[in-house]
Tab-separated table of C-alpha atoms and ligand atoms in Angstrom:
chain	number	residue	atom	x	y	z
T	1	UNK	CA	-6.790	-26.076	15.269
T	2	UNK	CA	-9.042	-23.440	16.251
T	3	UNK	CA	-7.935	-20.001	17.096
T	4	UNK	CA	-7.885	-19.851	20.783
T	5	UNK	CA	-6.046	-23.769	20.971
T	6	UNK	CA	-2.572	-22.471	19.067
T	7	UNK	CA	0.127	-21.133	21.257
T	8	UNK	CA	1.414	-18.459	22.408
T	9	UNK	CA	3.698	-16.554	20.008
T	10	UNK	CA	6.364	-13.683	21.291
T	11	UNK	CA	7.255	-10.898	18.642
T	12	UNK	CA	9.833	-9.714	19.684
T	13	UNK	CA	11.857	-6.486	18.846
T	14	UNK	CA	14.422	-3.646	19.639
T	15	UNK	CA	11.410	-1.370	18.787
T	16	UNK	CA	7.728	-2.729	19.104
T	17	UNK	CA	6.196	0.638	17.645
T	18	UNK	CA	2.893	0.754	20.141
T	19	UNK	CA	1.253	3.825	20.184
T	20	UNK	CA	4.264	4.881	22.549
T	21	UNK	CA	6.543	2.593	21.565
T	22	UNK	CA	7.995	0.363	23.485
T	23	UNK	CA	11.753	0.009	23.824
T	24	UNK	CA	13.499	-3.616	24.140
T	25	UNK	CA	9.468	-5.245	24.085
T	26	UNK	CA	7.434	-8.121	23.219
T	27	UNK	CA	3.824	-8.780	21.503
T	28	UNK	CA	2.230	-11.578	22.490
T	29	UNK	CA	-0.456	-13.505	20.443
T	30	UNK	CA	-2.788	-15.218	21.597
T	31	UNK	CA	-5.299	-16.862	18.794
T	32	UNK	CA	-6.152	-13.707	16.565
T	33	UNK	CA	-5.630	-11.519	19.245
T	34	UNK	CA	-2.896	-9.474	20.630
T	35	UNK	CA	-2.827	-10.281	24.191
T	36	UNK	CA	-0.258	-8.648	25.645
T	37	UNK	CA	2.477	-5.721	24.835
T	38	UNK	CA	5.543	-4.960	26.898
T	39	UNK	CA	9.086	-5.370	27.883
T	40	UNK	CA	10.494	-8.859	26.494
T	41	UNK	CA	11.203	-9.815	29.521
T	42	UNK	CA	8.117	-9.387	31.694
T	43	UNK	CA	6.822	-10.879	28.444
T	44	UNK	CA	8.683	-14.024	28.520
T	45	UNK	CA	8.221	-14.433	31.451
T	46	UNK	CA	4.249	-14.430	31.352
T	47	UNK	CA	4.251	-16.661	28.214
T	48	UNK	CA	7.353	-19.254	29.456
T	49	UNK	CA	5.697	-21.614	26.490
T	50	UNK	CA	5.467	-19.356	23.726
T	51	UNK	CA	7.606	-19.410	20.204
T	52	UNK	CA	9.293	-16.372	19.729
T	53	UNK	CA	9.734	-14.488	16.183
T	54	UNK	CA	12.291	-11.612	15.751
T	55	UNK	CA	14.809	-10.507	18.305
T	56	UNK	CA	16.832	-8.112	19.948
T	57	UNK	CA	17.408	-5.603	16.892
T	58	UNK	CA	14.271	-6.140	15.056
T	59	UNK	CA	11.491	-3.749	14.974
T	60	UNK	CA	7.575	-5.184	15.141
T	61	UNK	CA	5.271	-2.434	13.608
T	62	UNK	CA	1.170	-3.036	12.734
T	63	UNK	CA	0.578	-4.123	9.814
T	64	UNK	CA	0.448	-0.677	7.365
T	65	UNK	CA	-2.856	-0.436	6.305
T	66	UNK	CA	-3.284	0.139	1.939
T	67	UNK	CA	-6.506	2.161	1.665
T	68	UNK	CA	-6.172	2.084	-2.013
T	69	UNK	CA	-5.862	-0.084	-5.075
T	70	UNK	CA	-7.371	-2.564	-8.085
T	71	UNK	CA	-6.296	-6.232	-8.048
T	72	UNK	CA	-7.647	-5.364	-11.684
T	73	UNK	CA	-4.785	-4.186	-12.413
T	74	UNK	CA	-2.369	-6.786	-11.625
T	75	UNK	CA	-1.298	-8.222	-14.848
T	76	UNK	CA	-0.818	-4.858	-16.188
T	77	UNK	CA	1.756	-3.140	-14.753
T	78	UNK	CA	4.339	-0.714	-16.389
T	79	UNK	CA	2.706	0.323	-18.916
T	80	UNK	CA	0.563	3.419	-20.399
T	81	UNK	CA	2.475	5.423	-18.293
T	82	UNK	CA	2.557	8.225	-20.664
T	83	UNK	CA	-1.091	9.232	-19.953
T	84	UNK	CA	-2.531	11.507	-17.900
T	85	UNK	CA	-5.598	10.158	-16.185
T	86	UNK	CA	-8.303	10.364	-18.987
T	87	UNK	CA	-6.006	9.332	-21.350
T	88	UNK	CA	-4.551	6.885	-19.488
T	89	UNK	CA	-8.534	5.587	-18.339
T	90	UNK	CA	-9.497	5.372	-22.561
T	91	UNK	CA	-6.225	3.676	-23.725
T	92	UNK	CA	-5.823	0.885	-21.128
T	93	UNK	CA	-7.976	0.427	-18.263
T	94	UNK	CA	-11.091	0.644	-21.045
T	95	UNK	CA	-10.023	-2.026	-22.899
T	96	UNK	CA	-8.278	-4.118	-20.422
T	97	UNK	CA	-11.606	-4.386	-18.437
T	98	UNK	CA	-13.851	-5.977	-21.711
T	99	UNK	CA	-11.128	-9.027	-21.095
T	100	UNK	CA	-11.132	-9.272	-17.587
T	101	UNK	CA	-12.130	-12.784	-16.014
T	102	UNK	CA	-12.021	-14.807	-13.079
T	103	UNK	CA	-8.171	-15.716	-13.917
T	104	UNK	CA	-7.482	-13.122	-14.651
T	105	UNK	CA	-8.852	-11.566	-11.181
T	106	UNK	CA	-7.489	-14.307	-9.263
T	107	UNK	CA	-3.611	-13.920	-11.021
T	108	UNK	CA	-3.963	-10.120	-10.591
T	109	UNK	CA	-4.599	-10.404	-6.986
T	110	UNK	CA	-2.291	-13.132	-5.935
T	111	UNK	CA	-0.240	-11.242	-8.080
T	112	UNK	CA	-0.254	-7.823	-6.299
T	113	UNK	CA	-1.475	-9.303	-3.390
T	114	UNK	CA	2.163	-10.685	-2.861
T	115	UNK	CA	3.927	-7.859	-3.135
T	116	UNK	CA	2.066	-6.026	-0.531
T	117	UNK	CA	2.475	-8.608	1.901
T	118	UNK	CA	6.443	-7.806	1.263
T	119	UNK	CA	5.829	-4.665	2.000
T	120	UNK	CA	4.113	-5.272	5.191
T	121	UNK	CA	0.456	-4.495	3.767
T	122	UNK	CA	-1.724	-6.656	6.617
T	123	UNK	CA	-5.144	-4.828	4.751
T	124	UNK	CA	-5.971	-3.990	0.905
T	125	UNK	CA	-9.025	-1.865	0.524
T	126	UNK	CA	-9.415	-2.551	-3.504
T	127	UNK	CA	-11.664	-1.822	-6.128
T	128	UNK	CA	-11.960	-3.739	-8.778
T	129	UNK	CA	-12.830	-2.313	-12.103
T	130	UNK	CA	-14.271	-4.808	-14.690
T	131	UNK	CA	-16.816	-5.410	-17.524
T	132	UNK	CA	-19.841	-6.960	-16.733
T	133	UNK	CA	-20.430	-10.295	-18.291
T	134	UNK	CA	-21.984	-13.698	-17.756
T	135	UNK	CA	-20.095	-14.618	-15.351
T	136	UNK	CA	-19.193	-12.461	-12.113
T	137	UNK	CA	-15.514	-12.040	-11.825
T	138	UNK	CA	-14.842	-10.076	-8.880
T	139	UNK	CA	-15.907	-13.597	-6.188
T	140	UNK	CA	-12.616	-14.495	-7.187
T	141	UNK	CA	-10.542	-11.483	-5.614
T	142	UNK	CA	-12.127	-13.230	-2.727
T	143	UNK	CA	-10.925	-16.795	-3.485
T	144	UNK	CA	-7.112	-14.851	-3.906
T	145	UNK	CA	-6.790	-12.964	-0.926
T	146	UNK	CA	-7.716	-15.841	1.420
T	147	UNK	CA	-5.751	-17.954	-0.245
T	148	UNK	CA	-2.757	-15.642	0.586
T	149	UNK	CA	-4.504	-14.945	3.731
T	150	UNK	CA	-4.279	-10.932	3.475
T	151	UNK	CA	-7.124	-9.122	4.776
T	152	UNK	CA	-9.305	-8.014	2.346
T	153	UNK	CA	-12.095	-4.324	2.170
T	154	UNK	CA	-13.618	-5.681	-1.366
T	155	UNK	CA	-15.376	-3.778	-3.728
T	156	UNK	CA	-16.914	-3.509	-7.509
T	157	UNK	CA	-15.938	-0.349	-9.290
T	158	UNK	CA	-19.260	-0.226	-10.695
T	159	UNK	CA	-20.043	2.185	-13.485
T	160	UNK	CA	-23.276	1.948	-16.230
T	161	UNK	CA	-22.131	5.575	-18.371
T	162	UNK	CA	-21.100	2.908	-21.062
T	163	UNK	CA	-23.188	0.237	-21.224
T	164	UNK	CA	-26.744	2.080	-19.690
T	165	UNK	CA	-27.772	-1.155	-17.553
T	166	UNK	CA	-27.791	-0.254	-13.884
T	167	UNK	CA	-28.877	-3.697	-13.154
T	168	UNK	CA	-25.420	-5.325	-13.988
T	169	UNK	CA	-23.822	-3.363	-12.054
T	170	UNK	CA	-26.091	-4.837	-9.204
T	171	UNK	CA	-25.315	-8.037	-9.997
T	172	UNK	CA	-21.447	-7.537	-9.779
T	173	UNK	CA	-22.078	-6.048	-6.339
T	174	UNK	CA	-24.302	-8.619	-5.397
T	175	UNK	CA	-21.788	-11.554	-5.603
T	176	UNK	CA	-18.887	-10.026	-4.884
T	177	UNK	CA	-20.891	-9.088	-1.433
T	178	UNK	CA	-22.190	-12.754	-1.104
T	179	UNK	CA	-18.377	-14.029	-1.558
T	180	UNK	CA	-16.483	-11.590	1.202
T	181	UNK	CA	-19.780	-13.000	3.296
T	182	UNK	CA	-18.518	-16.626	2.727
T	183	UNK	CA	-14.764	-15.401	4.095
T	184	UNK	CA	-12.610	-14.353	7.628
T	185	UNK	CA	-10.295	-11.511	6.796
T	186	UNK	CA	-13.042	-9.849	3.368
T	187	UNK	CA	-15.352	-7.517	4.064
T	188	UNK	CA	-17.599	-5.832	1.432
T	189	UNK	CA	-17.857	-2.242	0.122
T	190	UNK	CA	-20.024	-1.093	-2.068
T	191	UNK	CA	-17.509	0.443	-4.877
T	192	UNK	CA	-18.003	3.391	-7.888
T	193	UNK	CA	-15.591	3.790	-10.153
T	194	UNK	CA	-16.764	7.427	-9.932
T	195	UNK	CA	-19.702	10.141	-9.487
T	196	UNK	CA	-19.284	10.809	-13.221
T	197	UNK	CA	-19.594	6.910	-13.987
T	198	UNK	CA	-22.900	6.687	-12.631
T	199	UNK	CA	-26.368	6.867	-14.273
T	200	UNK	CA	-28.202	9.308	-12.085
T	201	UNK	CA	-30.572	6.025	-11.693
T	202	UNK	CA	-27.620	3.961	-10.737
T	203	UNK	CA	-26.694	6.600	-8.493
T	204	UNK	CA	-29.619	6.378	-6.696
T	205	UNK	CA	-29.602	2.335	-6.636
T	206	UNK	CA	-26.092	2.338	-5.505
T	207	UNK	CA	-26.813	5.180	-2.528
T	208	UNK	CA	-29.822	3.252	-1.732
T	209	UNK	CA	-27.707	-0.640	-1.081
T	210	UNK	CA	-25.283	1.053	0.617
T	211	UNK	CA	-27.123	3.074	2.457
T	212	UNK	CA	-30.057	0.167	3.316
T	213	UNK	CA	-27.775	-2.225	3.503
T	214	UNK	CA	-25.027	-0.994	5.842
T	215	UNK	CA	-22.419	-0.837	3.779
T	216	UNK	CA	-19.301	1.548	3.588
T	217	UNK	CA	-18.633	3.004	-0.321
T	218	UNK	CA	-15.356	2.874	-2.358
T	219	UNK	CA	-15.566	5.604	-4.297
T	220	UNK	CA	-12.487	7.691	-6.410
T	221	UNK	CA	-13.354	11.429	-5.422
T	222	UNK	CA	-11.722	14.524	-7.371
T	223	UNK	CA	-8.540	13.177	-8.189
T	224	UNK	CA	-8.011	15.199	-11.791
T	225	UNK	CA	-9.721	19.029	-12.505
T	226	UNK	CA	-11.282	17.547	-15.684
T	227	UNK	CA	-13.369	15.167	-13.331
T	228	UNK	CA	-14.392	18.234	-11.608
T	229	UNK	CA	-14.975	20.397	-14.675
T	230	UNK	CA	-17.562	17.844	-16.216
T	231	UNK	CA	-19.487	17.360	-12.763
T	232	UNK	CA	-20.054	21.077	-12.145
T	233	UNK	CA	-20.743	21.418	-16.127
T	234	UNK	CA	-23.492	18.202	-15.768
T	235	UNK	CA	-24.839	19.109	-11.696
T	236	UNK	CA	-23.924	22.683	-10.763
T	237	UNK	CA	-22.260	21.086	-8.165
T	238	UNK	CA	-18.457	19.395	-7.625
T	239	UNK	CA	-18.825	15.653	-7.135
T	240	UNK	CA	-18.596	15.833	-2.826
T	241	UNK	CA	-20.907	18.123	-3.101
T	242	UNK	CA	-22.773	16.241	-4.848
T	243	UNK	CA	-22.659	13.158	-3.539
T	244	UNK	CA	-23.160	14.859	-0.118
T	245	UNK	CA	-26.740	15.880	-2.274
T	246	UNK	CA	-27.703	12.622	-2.883
T	247	UNK	CA	-27.103	11.298	0.193
T	248	UNK	CA	-24.040	9.048	-0.156
T	249	UNK	CA	-22.202	10.183	2.718
T	250	UNK	CA	-25.160	8.615	5.176
T	251	UNK	CA	-22.962	5.552	4.905
T	252	UNK	CA	-19.410	5.366	5.619
T	253	UNK	CA	-17.420	6.872	2.720
T	254	UNK	CA	-13.356	6.579	1.504
T	255	UNK	CA	-12.918	8.644	-1.239
T	256	UNK	CA	-9.883	8.125	-3.120
T	257	UNK	CA	-7.865	10.750	-3.533
T	258	UNK	CA	-9.484	14.091	-3.452
T	259	UNK	CA	-6.555	16.027	-5.268
T	260	UNK	CA	-8.367	19.238	-6.635
T	261	UNK	CA	-10.874	19.721	-3.559
T	262	UNK	CA	-11.054	23.487	-2.029
T	263	UNK	CA	-12.324	23.843	1.517
T	264	UNK	CA	-15.978	23.762	0.863
T	265	UNK	CA	-15.411	20.361	-0.363
T	266	UNK	CA	-12.937	19.529	2.383
T	267	UNK	CA	-15.565	21.186	5.212
T	268	UNK	CA	-18.236	18.626	3.235
T	269	UNK	CA	-15.694	15.582	4.166
T	270	UNK	CA	-14.938	16.775	7.978
T	271	UNK	CA	-18.375	17.116	8.473
T	272	UNK	CA	-19.397	13.288	6.890
T	273	UNK	CA	-16.633	11.757	8.268
T	274	UNK	CA	-15.407	10.796	4.710
T	275	UNK	CA	-11.968	8.712	4.684
T	276	UNK	CA	-9.379	9.667	2.253
T	277	UNK	CA	-6.876	7.373	0.622
T	278	UNK	CA	-3.770	9.238	-0.146
T	279	UNK	CA	-2.406	8.184	-3.173
T	280	UNK	CA	1.278	9.790	-3.612
T	281	UNK	CA	2.974	7.405	-6.012
T	282	UNK	CA	0.166	6.922	-8.488
T	283	UNK	CA	-0.455	10.431	-8.188
T	284	UNK	CA	2.461	11.113	-9.270
T	285	UNK	CA	2.834	8.986	-12.480
T	286	UNK	CA	-0.536	10.560	-13.519
T	287	UNK	CA	0.408	13.752	-13.290
T	288	UNK	CA	-3.145	14.226	-11.438
T	289	UNK	CA	-0.927	16.551	-8.294
T	290	UNK	CA	-0.215	17.111	-4.371
T	291	UNK	CA	-3.546	15.899	-2.741
T	292	UNK	CA	-3.719	18.455	0.499
T	293	UNK	CA	-3.190	16.232	3.032
T	294	UNK	CA	-2.177	18.697	5.771
T	295	UNK	CA	-5.685	21.014	4.960
T	296	UNK	CA	-7.743	17.604	5.342
T	297	UNK	CA	-6.274	16.364	8.423
T	298	UNK	CA	-5.891	20.214	9.966
T	299	UNK	CA	-10.016	19.841	9.395
T	300	UNK	CA	-10.256	15.888	11.263
T	301	UNK	CA	-10.410	14.432	7.426
T	302	UNK	CA	-8.893	10.414	8.340
T	303	UNK	CA	-6.130	10.123	5.625
T	304	UNK	CA	-4.329	6.965	5.121
T	305	UNK	CA	-1.857	6.105	2.315
T	306	UNK	CA	-2.356	3.885	-0.320
T	307	UNK	CA	-0.219	1.770	-3.179
T	308	UNK	CA	-3.344	2.317	-5.927
T	309	UNK	CA	-3.341	0.151	-8.698
T	310	UNK	CA	-0.383	-1.760	-9.702
T	311	UNK	CA	-1.784	0.080	-13.823
T	312	UNK	CA	-1.241	3.406	-12.245
T	313	UNK	CA	1.642	2.827	-9.388
T	314	UNK	CA	3.028	0.902	-10.405
T	315	UNK	CA	5.318	-0.798	-7.938
T	316	UNK	CA	2.699	-2.572	-5.287
T	317	UNK	CA	5.373	-1.776	-2.126
T	318	UNK	CA	3.754	-0.428	0.748
T	319	UNK	CA	7.016	1.784	2.375
T	320	UNK	CA	7.641	3.505	-1.066
T	321	UNK	CA	4.425	5.128	-0.924
T	322	UNK	CA	5.149	5.843	3.044
T	323	UNK	CA	8.415	8.048	2.147
T	324	UNK	CA	7.094	9.266	-1.002
T	325	UNK	CA	3.345	10.537	0.746
T	326	UNK	CA	6.203	12.451	3.539
T	327	UNK	CA	8.814	13.504	0.551
T	328	UNK	CA	5.784	15.137	-1.168
T	329	UNK	CA	4.249	17.037	1.599
T	330	UNK	CA	8.032	18.664	2.264
T	331	UNK	CA	8.437	19.251	-1.821
T	332	UNK	CA	5.153	21.314	-1.278
T	333	UNK	CA	5.339	23.154	1.205
T	334	UNK	CA	9.249	23.304	0.637
T	335	UNK	CA	9.498	22.480	4.687
T	336	UNK	CA	11.218	19.548	6.417
T	337	UNK	CA	7.887	19.795	9.103
T	338	UNK	CA	5.734	19.417	6.586
T	339	UNK	CA	5.237	15.548	7.783
T	340	UNK	CA	7.431	13.829	10.107
T	341	UNK	CA	8.259	10.479	10.010
T	342	UNK	CA	5.727	10.158	13.111
T	343	UNK	CA	2.872	11.287	10.951
T	344	UNK	CA	3.747	8.996	7.776
T	345	UNK	CA	3.781	6.555	10.261
T	346	UNK	CA	0.527	7.305	12.123
T	347	UNK	CA	-1.145	7.609	8.054
T	348	UNK	CA	0.089	4.310	6.974
T	349	UNK	CA	-1.148	2.420	10.664
T	350	UNK	CA	-4.030	4.223	12.680
T	351	UNK	CA	-4.888	6.673	10.138
T	352	UNK	CA	-5.883	4.588	7.243
T	353	UNK	CA	-7.291	2.116	9.699
T	354	UNK	CA	-9.740	5.267	10.514
T	355	UNK	CA	-10.114	5.979	6.966
T	356	UNK	CA	-12.044	2.677	6.821
T	357	UNK	CA	-13.767	2.510	10.099
T	358	UNK	CA	-11.725	-0.407	11.315
T	359	UNK	CA	-10.231	1.323	13.872
T	360	UNK	CA	-11.447	-0.793	16.971
T	361	UNK	CA	-9.896	-4.242	15.226
T	362	UNK	CA	-6.614	-3.205	14.095
T	363	UNK	CA	-3.919	-0.278	12.664
T	364	UNK	CA	-2.225	-0.274	16.497
T	365	UNK	CA	-0.068	-2.310	18.250
T	366	UNK	CA	-2.755	-2.558	21.322
T	367	UNK	CA	-4.663	-5.237	23.302
T	368	UNK	CA	-7.828	-6.535	22.233
T	369	UNK	CA	-6.464	-5.783	18.790
T	370	UNK	CA	-6.162	-8.450	15.754
T	371	UNK	CA	-2.691	-9.646	15.541
T	372	UNK	CA	-2.077	-7.983	12.321
T	373	UNK	CA	1.508	-7.647	12.787
T	374	UNK	CA	5.042	-6.590	10.835
T	375	UNK	CA	8.688	-7.753	11.836
T	376	UNK	CA	11.326	-5.904	10.114
T	377	UNK	CA	15.072	-7.664	10.446
T	378	UNK	CA	17.413	-5.212	12.234
T	379	UNK	CA	19.617	-7.811	12.099
T	380	UNK	CA	21.300	-6.642	8.857
T	381	UNK	CA	22.682	-3.621	7.505
T	382	UNK	CA	19.388	-1.312	6.891
T	383	UNK	CA	18.309	-1.015	10.501
T	384	UNK	CA	22.122	-1.928	12.230
T	385	UNK	CA	21.646	1.662	13.859
T	386	UNK	CA	18.292	2.711	14.644
T	387	UNK	CA	18.445	6.220	16.266
T	388	UNK	CA	15.117	7.132	15.955
T	389	UNK	CA	12.754	4.268	15.329
T	390	UNK	CA	10.083	6.447	13.089
T	391	UNK	CA	12.458	7.608	11.374
T	392	UNK	CA	13.755	4.125	10.664
T	393	UNK	CA	10.885	2.790	9.693
T	394	UNK	CA	9.531	5.233	7.264
T	395	UNK	CA	13.119	6.899	5.309
T	396	UNK	CA	15.362	3.655	5.803
T	397	UNK	CA	13.647	0.456	5.242
T	398	UNK	CA	13.191	-0.818	2.535
T	399	UNK	CA	10.606	-4.384	1.428
T	400	UNK	CA	13.395	-6.332	1.866
T	401	UNK	CA	13.262	-5.289	5.692
T	402	UNK	CA	10.016	-7.154	6.273
T	403	UNK	CA	10.959	-10.736	7.161
T	404	UNK	CA	7.817	-11.806	8.966
T	405	UNK	CA	4.117	-10.001	8.403
T	406	UNK	CA	1.080	-11.665	10.558
T	407	UNK	CA	-2.366	-11.290	9.523
T	408	UNK	CA	-5.536	-12.698	11.971
T	409	UNK	CA	-2.579	-14.192	14.278
T	410	UNK	CA	-1.104	-16.180	11.846
T	411	UNK	CA	1.631	-15.562	9.206
T	412	UNK	CA	2.019	-15.084	6.072
T	413	UNK	CA	5.094	-14.290	5.299
T	414	UNK	CA	8.340	-15.833	7.091
T	415	UNK	CA	11.347	-15.215	6.156
T	416	UNK	CA	10.973	-12.723	3.766
T	417	UNK	CA	8.582	-13.954	1.383
T	418	UNK	CA	4.900	-15.387	1.242
T	419	UNK	CA	3.939	-18.811	3.131
T	420	UNK	CA	0.675	-19.831	1.433
T	421	UNK	CA	1.669	-19.948	-2.118
T	422	UNK	CA	4.966	-20.323	-4.118
T	423	UNK	CA	5.608	-16.924	-5.532
T	424	UNK	CA	7.560	-18.138	-8.676
T	425	UNK	CA	4.544	-20.611	-9.699
T	426	UNK	CA	2.490	-17.165	-9.342
T	427	UNK	CA	4.450	-15.508	-12.034
T	428	UNK	CA	4.516	-18.458	-13.957
T	429	UNK	CA	1.308	-19.011	-14.084
T	430	UNK	CA	0.533	-15.072	-14.777
T	431	UNK	CA	2.769	-14.908	-17.937
T	432	UNK	CA	0.332	-16.540	-20.659
T	433	UNK	CA	-2.617	-15.078	-18.855
T	434	UNK	CA	-1.158	-11.541	-18.864
T	435	UNK	CA	-0.355	-11.650	-23.094
T	436	UNK	CA	-3.632	-13.115	-23.689
T	437	UNK	CA	-5.167	-10.247	-21.410
T	438	UNK	CA	-2.740	-7.193	-23.572
T	439	UNK	CA	-3.416	-9.195	-27.211
T	440	UNK	CA	-7.425	-9.841	-26.597
T	441	UNK	CA	-7.576	-5.929	-25.319
T	442	UNK	CA	-5.493	-4.658	-28.262
T	443	UNK	CA	-2.688	-3.122	-26.710
T	444	UNK	CA	-0.283	-4.095	-29.469
T	445	UNK	CA	1.015	-0.188	-30.122
T	446	UNK	CA	1.407	-0.159	-25.553
T	447	UNK	CA	2.546	-3.847	-24.777
T	448	UNK	CA	6.021	-5.398	-25.907
T	449	UNK	CA	3.498	-9.155	-24.733
T	450	UNK	CA	0.531	-8.764	-27.274
T	451	UNK	CA	-0.031	-10.575	-29.607
T	452	UNK	CA	3.370	-13.045	-28.522
T	453	UNK	CA	0.497	-15.699	-26.904
V	501	ZN	ZN1	-7.972	4.124	-8.266
């Protein structure tokens, strides 16, 4: 059935979290779009034949926008967290990426994507990190996202610093771009592992690829002090300054982390409308620091939350990321007003959409936007008494309250679980592949699974 022919659906809640929340409200979904938002009684009368999901105690939220992650880490969760970033890249990511096959990509995306959907994520901005081999690996990410019905912004985390082969990096970008072009739910961005991972030749080609091709960019920027120091030593500029200098920011750019930015960096990002992905959990596990979210937002920089990769977070639970983001801001400033629940909610939804320049399509419950929606179950004890809805979502709800997730007007989660794949079967299929991955990567000193093939 094509999208406009499907019967209308109403998602009903005690609260509909539109830009101004609607009490005892509903959202009407027609096809892939939000057709109406208002009091439930009015919408029930206007759409008499509609299927009604949710109920009088539930909360309807916009789908959460995960602005940064790595499906390439889907099978290496809960490993090597004793390291800070540079050590961790060397100990874990570098060996694993050489053994990352399309099967690893597909299963890693399914394993992580199921967790994302179960926590209310409807859009995932991914950067897949892999070595380049005889066949492209990253198109398997698109296949898995389509299978899950999870909206994706997909990129390949390129870098030729180790290989000296820029052409192989560009070929992987091409393969992923072509795969995304064949998907209804995925769009392509040009990914860059970091400014440091790019030779001057590849950097120049990456800028041209993004700017001339009209593609967005997804890059790690100034996550740790070591990056800033090395960039200053080699170029005389910070990564942000160098990116601006070489014209990278002429393309719509999403920068992950930006923990170690100074005022000049932040002003440059604001000037070029660079969006920022704030990853409070990964920044905590790798002890990278606390991003200056308030300072960025004061300058008008669009900030979203990210779960980051399954190897550096390690859970793929967006509600944990939202709560931790709000708490870190408060602990940093020792002020309970440093980030309100409403601000955290907005960062998690429309803030992330703006950071990805997708705010015209997703990120809020408004008529005409894509029907990407989350229904939180209010029938149980957790949300039994909602005194203030933003605080209920940000500080009270957990992923077990995520009852339904709708992407592009269709359900991807019903009854608390994904509908298009069997999660237990995915877990079972992932086990031998994960064991083989850590064994081939020589990670016996880090993983109890290595050598157990
Ligand atoms: Zn990352």
